Tab-separated table of N, CA, C and O in Angstrom:
chain	number	residue	atom	x	y	z
A	1	VAL	N	-80.414	43.057	10.616
A	1	VAL	CA	-81.518	42.838	10.134
A	1	VAL	C	-81.661	41.728	10.252
A	1	VAL	O	-80.544	40.692	10.302
A	2	PHE	N	-82.729	40.867	10.272
A	2	PHE	CA	-83.018	39.623	10.490
A	2	PHE	C	-84.966	39.260	10.208
A	2	PHE	O	-85.416	40.065	10.318
A	3	GLN	N	-84.969	38.058	10.054
A	3	GLN	CA	-86.201	37.295	9.555
A	3	GLN	C	-86.860	36.937	10.716
A	3	GLN	O	-85.986	36.180	11.544
A	4	ALA	N	-87.951	37.281	11.547
A	4	ALA	CA	-88.611	36.910	12.747
A	4	ALA	C	-89.967	36.553	12.427
A	4	ALA	O	-90.607	37.500	11.610
A	5	ARG	N	-90.461	35.755	13.799
A	5	ARG	CA	-92.008	35.307	13.419
A	5	ARG	C	-92.539	35.892	14.939
A	5	ARG	O	-92.102	35.550	15.940
A	6	ILE	N	-93.272	36.681	15.032
A	6	ILE	CA	-94.165	37.447	16.451
A	6	ILE	C	-94.804	36.194	16.295
A	6	ILE	O	-95.733	35.420	16.147
A	7	LEU	N	-94.195	36.147	17.853
A	7	LEU	CA	-95.041	35.159	19.056
A	7	LEU	C	-95.904	35.805	19.909
A	7	LEU	O	-97.016	35.033	20.192
A	8	ALA	N	-95.399	36.654	20.579
A	8	ALA	CA	-96.798	37.732	21.443
A	8	ALA	C	-96.135	39.176	21.328
A	8	ALA	O	-95.181	39.297	20.870
A	9	ARG	N	-97.505	40.117	21.891
A	9	ARG	CA	-96.856	41.256	22.036
A	9	ARG	C	-97.867	41.908	23.199
A	9	ARG	O	-98.703	41.079	23.940
A	10	ARG	N	-97.032	43.091	23.926
A	10	ARG	CA	-97.175	43.142	25.168
A	10	ARG	C	-96.841	44.478	25.408
A	10	ARG	O	-95.932	45.084	24.998
A	11	LEU	N	-98.188	45.529	25.861
A	11	LEU	CA	-97.885	46.780	26.310
A	11	LEU	C	-96.979	46.694	27.672
A	11	LEU	O	-97.538	46.544	28.385
A	12	VAL	N	-96.326	47.527	27.738
A	12	VAL	CA	-95.268	47.623	28.988
A	12	VAL	C	-94.848	49.273	29.178
A	12	VAL	O	-94.449	50.051	28.232
A	13	GLY	N	-95.671	50.093	30.139
A	13	GLY	CA	-95.806	50.750	30.394
A	13	GLY	C	-96.152	52.229	28.566
A	13	GLY	O	-97.313	51.660	28.060
A	14	GLN	N	-95.335	52.905	28.324
A	14	GLN	CA	-95.464	53.615	26.982
A	14	GLN	C	-94.872	52.990	25.741
A	14	GLN	O	-94.408	53.353	24.657
A	15	GLU	N	-94.155	51.619	25.798
A	15	GLU	CA	-93.674	50.911	25.142
A	15	GLU	C	-94.438	49.667	24.801
A	15	GLU	O	-95.056	49.178	25.546
A	16	THR	N	-94.172	49.159	23.305
A	16	THR	CA	-94.750	47.768	22.926
A	16	THR	C	-93.669	46.482	23.377
A	16	THR	O	-92.289	46.943	22.531
A	17	ARG	N	-93.656	45.562	23.565
A	17	ARG	CA	-92.544	44.193	23.303
A	17	ARG	C	-93.437	43.142	23.021
A	17	ARG	O	-94.239	42.649	23.204
A	18	TYR	N	-92.540	42.794	22.121
A	18	TYR	CA	-92.654	41.795	20.624
A	18	TYR	C	-91.777	40.872	21.247
A	18	TYR	O	-90.648	40.507	21.313
A	19	GLU	N	-92.821	39.060	21.578
A	19	GLU	CA	-91.018	38.306	21.804
A	19	GLU	C	-91.537	37.528	20.320
A	19	GLU	O	-92.627	37.456	19.547
A	20	VAL	N	-90.543	37.356	19.609
A	20	VAL	CA	-89.987	37.097	18.391
A	20	VAL	C	-89.225	35.797	18.523
A	20	VAL	O	-88.288	35.887	19.257
A	21	GLU	N	-89.178	34.809	17.407
A	21	GLU	CA	-88.727	33.775	17.065
A	21	GLU	C	-87.896	34.163	16.016
A	21	GLU	O	-88.423	34.380	14.905
A	22	VAL	N	-86.350	34.214	16.227
A	22	VAL	CA	-85.409	34.765	15.247
A	22	VAL	C	-85.306	33.477	14.074
A	22	VAL	O	-85.155	32.607	14.420
A	23	THR	N	-85.804	33.754	12.497
A	23	THR	CA	-85.381	32.471	11.797
A	23	THR	C	-84.462	32.887	11.008
A	23	THR	O	-84.049	31.568	10.178
A	24	ALA	N	-83.743	33.938	10.533
A	24	ALA	CA	-82.863	34.200	9.663
A	24	ALA	C	-82.307	35.182	10.133
A	24	ALA	O	-82.754	36.198	10.536
A	25	ARG	N	-80.681	35.376	9.983
A	25	ARG	CA	-80.041	36.683	10.028
A	25	ARG	C	-79.291	37.003	8.983
A	25	ARG	O	-78.742	35.942	8.525
A	26	TYR	N	-79.614	38.456	8.692
A	26	TYR	CA	-78.854	38.668	7.376
A	26	TYR	C	-77.789	39.680	7.490
A	26	TYR	O	-76.646	39.472	7.146
A	27	ARG	N	-77.975	40.497	8.527
A	27	ARG	CA	-76.648	41.325	8.824
A	27	ARG	C	-76.720	41.739	10.409
A	27	ARG	O	-77.790	41.775	10.976
A	28	HIS	N	-75.546	40.636	11.390
A	28	HIS	CA	-75.889	41.017	12.414
A	28	HIS	C	-74.627	41.187	13.434
A	28	HIS	O	-73.181	40.347	13.048
A	29	ARG	N	-74.239	42.395	13.730
A	29	ARG	CA	-73.203	42.852	14.197
A	29	ARG	C	-73.259	42.352	15.784
A	29	ARG	O	-72.254	42.695	16.801
A	30	SER	N	-73.933	42.037	16.187
A	30	SER	CA	-74.056	41.674	17.736
A	30	SER	C	-75.034	40.332	17.860
A	30	SER	O	-75.810	40.340	16.850
A	31	PRO	N	-74.523	39.476	18.430
A	31	PRO	CA	-75.388	37.971	18.605
A	31	PRO	C	-76.710	38.196	18.859
A	31	PRO	O	-77.085	39.549	19.548
A	32	LEU	N	-77.993	37.018	18.143
A	32	LEU	CA	-79.238	37.226	18.509
A	32	LEU	C	-79.499	35.726	19.136
A	32	LEU	O	-78.715	34.779	18.366
A	33	LEU	N	-80.340	35.752	19.954
A	33	LEU	CA	-80.738	34.378	20.327
A	33	LEU	C	-81.583	33.925	19.105
A	33	LEU	O	-82.246	34.545	18.458
A	34	ARG	N	-82.255	32.606	19.400
A	34	ARG	CA	-83.199	32.237	18.976
A	34	ARG	C	-84.622	32.747	18.907
A	34	ARG	O	-85.653	33.066	18.176
A	35	ARG	N	-84.505	33.189	20.430
A	35	ARG	CA	-86.048	33.637	20.976
A	35	ARG	C	-85.404	35.333	21.245
A	35	ARG	O	-84.538	34.983	22.229
A	36	GLU	N	-86.118	36.211	21.176
A	36	GLU	CA	-85.618	37.672	21.630
A	36	GLU	C	-86.577	38.851	21.805
A	36	GLU	O	-88.274	38.352	21.337
A	37	TYR	N	-86.807	39.441	22.872
A	37	TYR	CA	-87.699	40.612	22.745
A	37	TYR	C	-87.590	41.685	21.996
A	37	TYR	O	-86.083	42.405	21.695
A	38	VAL	N	-87.970	42.363	21.241
A	38	VAL	CA	-88.109	43.732	20.128
A	38	VAL	C	-89.198	44.398	20.804
A	38	VAL	O	-90.363	44.731	21.049
A	39	TRP	N	-88.479	45.899	20.980
A	39	TRP	CA	-89.064	46.663	21.582
A	39	TRP	C	-89.243	47.564	20.878
A	39	TRP	O	-88.509	47.871	20.070
A	40	VAL	N	-90.742	48.174	20.971
A	40	VAL	CA	-90.941	49.492	19.733
A	40	VAL	C	-91.021	50.287	20.929
A	40	VAL	O	-92.173	50.553	21.768
A	41	PRO	N	-90.860	51.852	20.707
A	41	PRO	CA	-91.119	52.914	21.834
A	41	PRO	C	-92.027	53.792	21.960
A	41	PRO	O	-92.230	54.884	21.718
A	42	ASN	N	-93.164	53.382	21.395
A	42	ASN	CA	-94.302	53.626	21.604
A	42	ASN	C	-95.619	52.554	22.112
A	42	ASN	O	-95.102	51.345	21.763
A	43	ALA	N	-96.868	53.235	22.305
A	43	ALA	CA	-97.933	51.884	22.361
A	43	ALA	C	-98.865	51.916	21.484
A	43	ALA	O	-100.061	51.369	21.703
A	44	CYS	N	-98.702	52.748	20.702
A	44	CYS	CA	-99.887	52.876	19.327
A	44	CYS	C	-100.169	51.467	18.661
A	44	CYS	O	-100.847	51.987	17.709
A	45	GLY	N	-98.985	51.045	18.580
A	45	GLY	CA	-99.462	49.521	17.959
A	45	GLY	C	-98.708	49.761	16.197
A	45	GLY	O	-98.636	49.522	15.331
A	46	CYS	N	-97.748	51.108	16.212
A	46	CYS	CA	-96.732	51.408	14.973
A	46	CYS	C	-95.411	51.134	14.720
A	46	CYS	O	-94.746	51.469	15.849
A	47	PRO	N	-95.104	50.349	14.105
A	47	PRO	CA	-95.569	49.385	13.418
A	47	PRO	C	-96.445	48.182	13.778
A	47	PRO	O	-96.291	47.562	14.570
A	48	ALA	N	-97.333	48.125	12.682
A	48	ALA	CA	-98.483	47.247	13.435
A	48	ALA	C	-97.930	45.903	12.782
A	48	ALA	O	-97.886	45.201	11.739
A	49	LEU	N	-97.333	45.068	13.840
A	49	LEU	CA	-96.841	43.636	13.837
A	49	LEU	C	-98.025	42.622	14.446
A	49	LEU	O	-98.414	42.562	15.502
A	50	ARG	N	-98.434	41.767	13.362
A	50	ARG	CA	-99.377	41.064	14.268
A	50	ARG	C	-98.809	39.477	14.446
A	50	ARG	O	-98.106	39.133	14.111
A	51	GLU	N	-99.548	39.020	15.587
A	51	GLU	CA	-98.724	38.142	16.278
A	51	GLU	C	-99.307	36.674	14.849
A	51	GLU	O	-100.127	36.244	14.356
A	52	GLY	N	-98.111	35.659	15.194
A	52	GLY	CA	-98.280	34.725	14.040
A	52	GLY	C	-97.589	35.007	12.666
A	52	GLY	O	-97.360	33.955	11.841
A	53	GLY	N	-97.492	36.426	12.340
A	53	GLY	CA	-96.806	36.546	10.937
A	53	GLY	C	-95.154	37.160	10.742
A	53	GLY	O	-94.652	36.829	12.006
A	54	GLU	N	-94.508	36.817	9.904
A	54	GLU	CA	-93.309	37.156	9.743
A	54	GLU	C	-92.692	37.811	8.897
A	54	GLU	O	-93.506	38.936	8.395
A	55	TYR	N	-91.940	38.650	9.693
A	55	TYR	CA	-91.547	40.121	9.079
A	55	TYR	C	-89.651	40.016	9.041
A	55	TYR	O	-89.238	39.012	9.622
A	56	VAL	N	-89.194	40.883	7.600
A	56	VAL	CA	-87.899	41.046	7.877
A	56	VAL	C	-87.936	42.421	8.973
A	56	VAL	O	-88.772	43.408	8.745
A	57	LEU	N	-87.178	42.340	9.726
A	57	LEU	CA	-86.889	43.848	10.355
A	57	LEU	C	-85.492	44.141	10.779
A	57	LEU	O	-84.623	43.286	10.696
A	58	MET	N	-85.406	45.391	10.446
A	58	MET	CA	-84.225	46.172	10.430
A	58	MET	C	-83.843	46.908	12.237
A	58	MET	O	-84.480	48.129	12.234
A	59	ALA	N	-83.629	46.465	13.253
A	59	ALA	CA	-83.723	47.089	14.524
A	59	ALA	C	-82.099	47.381	14.643
A	59	ALA	O	-81.339	46.550	13.938
A	60	ARG	N	-82.165	48.225	16.034
A	60	ARG	CA	-80.656	48.316	16.439
A	60	ARG	C	-80.815	47.596	17.978
A	60	ARG	O	-81.530	47.539	18.729
A	61	ARG	N	-79.002	47.591	18.553
A	61	ARG	CA	-78.934	46.922	19.833
A	61	ARG	C	-78.801	48.516	20.388
A	61	ARG	O	-78.159	49.533	20.309
A	62	HIS	N	-79.952	48.417	21.437
A	62	HIS	CA	-79.903	49.453	22.412
A	62	HIS	C	-79.214	49.538	24.045
A	62	HIS	O	-79.714	48.777	24.718
A	63	VAL	N	-78.421	50.187	24.346
A	63	VAL	CA	-77.491	50.176	25.533
A	63	VAL	C	-77.208	51.516	26.118
A	63	VAL	O	-77.148	52.421	25.671
A	64	ASN	N	-78.584	51.404	27.302
A	64	ASN	CA	-78.326	53.033	27.761
A	64	ASN	C	-76.928	53.089	28.288
A	64	ASN	O	-75.845	52.800	28.599
A	65	TYR	N	-77.234	54.497	28.958
A	65	TYR	CA	-75.864	54.921	29.537
A	65	TYR	C	-74.919	54.324	30.387
A	65	TYR	O	-74.059	54.058	30.455
A	66	GLU	N	-76.011	54.080	31.541
A	66	GLU	CA	-75.343	53.137	32.215
A	66	GLU	C	-74.957	51.608	32.237
A	66	GLU	O	-74.548	50.657	33.315
A	67	ARG	N	-75.291	51.069	31.065
A	67	ARG	CA	-75.115	49.957	30.345
A	67	ARG	C	-75.794	48.784	31.705
A	67	ARG	O	-75.064	47.836	31.746
A	68	THR	N	-77.191	49.153	32.089
A	68	THR	CA	-77.936	48.299	32.701
A	68	THR	C	-79.132	47.600	31.820
A	68	THR	O	-79.612	46.856	32.319
A	69	LEU	N	-79.174	48.853	30.538
A	69	LEU	CA	-80.392	47.985	29.896
A	69	LEU	C	-79.823	47.466	28.297
A	69	LEU	O	-78.872	48.358	27.749
A	70	ASN	N	-79.644	46.238	28.153
A	70	ASN	CA	-79.523	46.297	26.366
A	70	ASN	C	-80.568	45.361	26.174
A	70	ASN	O	-80.957	44.500	26.363
A	71	ARG	N	-80.912	45.747	25.041
A	71	ARG	CA	-82.453	45.547	24.325
A	71	ARG	C	-82.421	45.731	22.726
A	71	ARG	O	-81.103	46.606	22.137
A	72	ILE	N	-82.965	44.835	22.357
A	72	ILE	CA	-83.016	45.234	20.680
A	72	ILE	C	-84.679	46.195	20.617
A	72	ILE	O	-85.718	45.911	20.706
A	73	LEU	N	-84.004	47.444	19.618
A	73	LEU	CA	-84.712	48.235	19.797
A	73	LEU	C	-85.543	48.648	18.090
A	73	LEU	O	-84.400	48.431	17.421
A	74	LEU	N	-86.514	48.962	17.914
A	74	LEU	CA	-87.587	49.052	16.321
A	74	LEU	C	-87.505	50.284	16.252
A	74	LEU	O	-88.548	50.365	17.140
A	75	GLN	N	-86.965	51.124	16.005
A	75	GLN	CA	-87.614	52.706	16.108
A	75	GLN	C	-88.209	53.121	15.110
A	75	GLN	O	-88.779	52.332	14.073
A	76	ASP	N	-88.723	54.474	14.972
A	76	ASP	CA	-89.787	54.987	14.180
A	76	ASP	C	-89.134	54.797	12.852
A	76	ASP	O	-89.986	54.597	11.676
A	77	ASP	N	-87.896	54.811	12.503
A	77	ASP	CA	-87.278	54.968	11.110
A	77	ASP	C	-86.961	53.448	10.616
A	77	ASP	O	-86.084	53.478	9.586
A	78	GLY	N	-86.994	52.578	11.899
A	78	GLY	CA	-86.746	51.249	11.332
A	78	GLY	C	-87.693	50.508	10.161
A	78	GLY	O	-88.309	51.042	9.675
A	79	TYR	N	-87.045	49.305	9.997
A	79	TYR	CA	-87.496	48.824	8.611
A	79	TYR	C	-87.922	47.536	9.290
A	79	TYR	O	-87.479	46.327	9.522
A	80	ALA	N	-89.727	46.925	9.193
A	80	ALA	CA	-90.304	46.502	9.367
A	80	ALA	C	-91.436	45.578	7.855
A	80	ALA	O	-92.232	46.696	7.698
A	81	ARG	N	-91.164	44.855	7.695
A	81	ARG	CA	-91.844	44.529	6.462
A	81	ARG	C	-92.454	42.999	6.661
A	81	ARG	O	-91.503	42.607	6.955
A	82	PRO	N	-93.515	42.831	6.027
A	82	PRO	CA	-93.936	41.314	6.220
A	82	PRO	C	-92.770	40.522	5.288
A	82	PRO	O	-92.477	41.528	4.078
A	83	TRP	N	-92.737	39.526	5.608
A	83	TRP	CA	-91.581	38.303	4.898
A	83	TRP	C	-91.979	37.783	3.711
A	83	TRP	O	-93.000	37.552	3.394
A	84	THR	N	-91.494	38.326	2.586
A	84	THR	CA	-92.060	37.292	0.960
A	84	THR	C	-90.699	37.206	0.803
A	84	THR	O	-89.746	37.131	1.076
A	85	PRO	N	-90.668	36.184	-0.486
A	85	PRO	CA	-89.398	35.524	-0.998
A	85	PRO	C	-88.809	36.819	-1.579
A	85	PRO	O	-87.573	36.612	-2.024
A	86	ARG	N	-89.761	37.316	-1.874
A	86	ARG	CA	-88.819	39.062	-2.697
A	86	ARG	C	-88.253	39.345	-1.835
A	86	ARG	O	-87.276	40.008	-2.128
A	87	GLU	N	-88.972	39.618	-0.218
A	87	GLU	CA	-88.159	40.556	0.440
A	87	GLU	C	-86.933	39.873	0.886
A	87	GLU	O	-86.061	40.787	1.230
A	88	GLU	N	-86.951	38.789	0.936
A	88	GLU	CA	-85.871	37.835	1.734
A	88	GLU	C	-84.821	38.128	0.726
A	88	GLU	O	-83.460	38.073	0.943
A	89	ARG	N	-85.083	38.175	-0.797
A	89	ARG	CA	-83.883	38.501	-2.186
A	89	ARG	C	-83.303	39.869	-2.205
A	89	ARG	O	-82.172	40.133	-2.037
A	90	LEU	N	-83.934	40.803	-1.936
A	90	LEU	CA	-83.831	41.670	-1.594
A	90	LEU	C	-82.558	42.387	-0.682
A	90	LEU	O	-81.663	42.785	-0.796
A	91	VAL	N	-82.711	41.512	0.728
A	91	VAL	CA	-82.443	41.589	1.572
A	91	VAL	C	-80.776	40.787	1.886
A	91	VAL	O	-79.789	41.623	1.997
A	92	ARG	N	-80.863	40.100	0.885
A	92	ARG	CA	-79.892	38.920	0.759
A	92	ARG	C	-78.922	39.807	-0.497
A	92	ARG	O	-77.526	39.821	0.153
A	93	GLU	N	-79.425	40.353	-1.393
A	93	GLU	CA	-78.599	41.136	-2.328
A	93	GLU	C	-77.770	42.423	-1.517
A	93	GLU	O	-76.855	42.695	-1.487
A	94	ALA	N	-78.778	43.012	-0.668
A	94	ALA	CA	-77.959	44.646	0.081
A	94	ALA	C	-77.302	43.756	0.792
A	94	ALA	O	-76.182	44.755	1.234
A	95	ALA	N	-77.242	42.811	1.510
A	95	ALA	CA	-76.326	42.293	2.333
A	95	ALA	C	-74.938	42.026	2.032
A	95	ALA	O	-73.899	42.249	2.429
A	96	ARG	N	-75.141	41.519	0.640
A	96	ARG	CA	-73.500	41.467	-0.243
A	96	ARG	C	-72.833	43.001	-0.338
A	96	ARG	O	-71.648	42.688	-0.730
A	97	HIS	N	-73.591	43.625	-0.554
A	97	HIS	CA	-73.163	45.456	-0.988
A	97	HIS	C	-72.575	45.820	0.324
A	97	HIS	O	-71.765	46.689	0.099
A	98	CYS	N	-73.362	45.697	1.527
A	98	CYS	CA	-73.201	46.447	2.632
A	98	CYS	C	-71.656	46.050	3.317
A	98	CYS	O	-72.084	44.696	4.064
């Protein structure tokens, strides 16, 4: 779980790749760089993340079977909400209990 600003959006085949700037980390089992790519496994624009917007994202690290692909994947059941002070408070409180 992390807070990020969307820098760019690009369609790559049947997926959408977002370039993000990670501004805060709440739960991190794997390391995150300051800038990352977040992949969404569709090209329909769901979830609707707009460039320049700040979001709280719950994504997972996806490593394929051959271990040649390592990326951050925001699945359909993932969490993507616009960042607000209330949203940050809720995530921080949940991180203490999880």
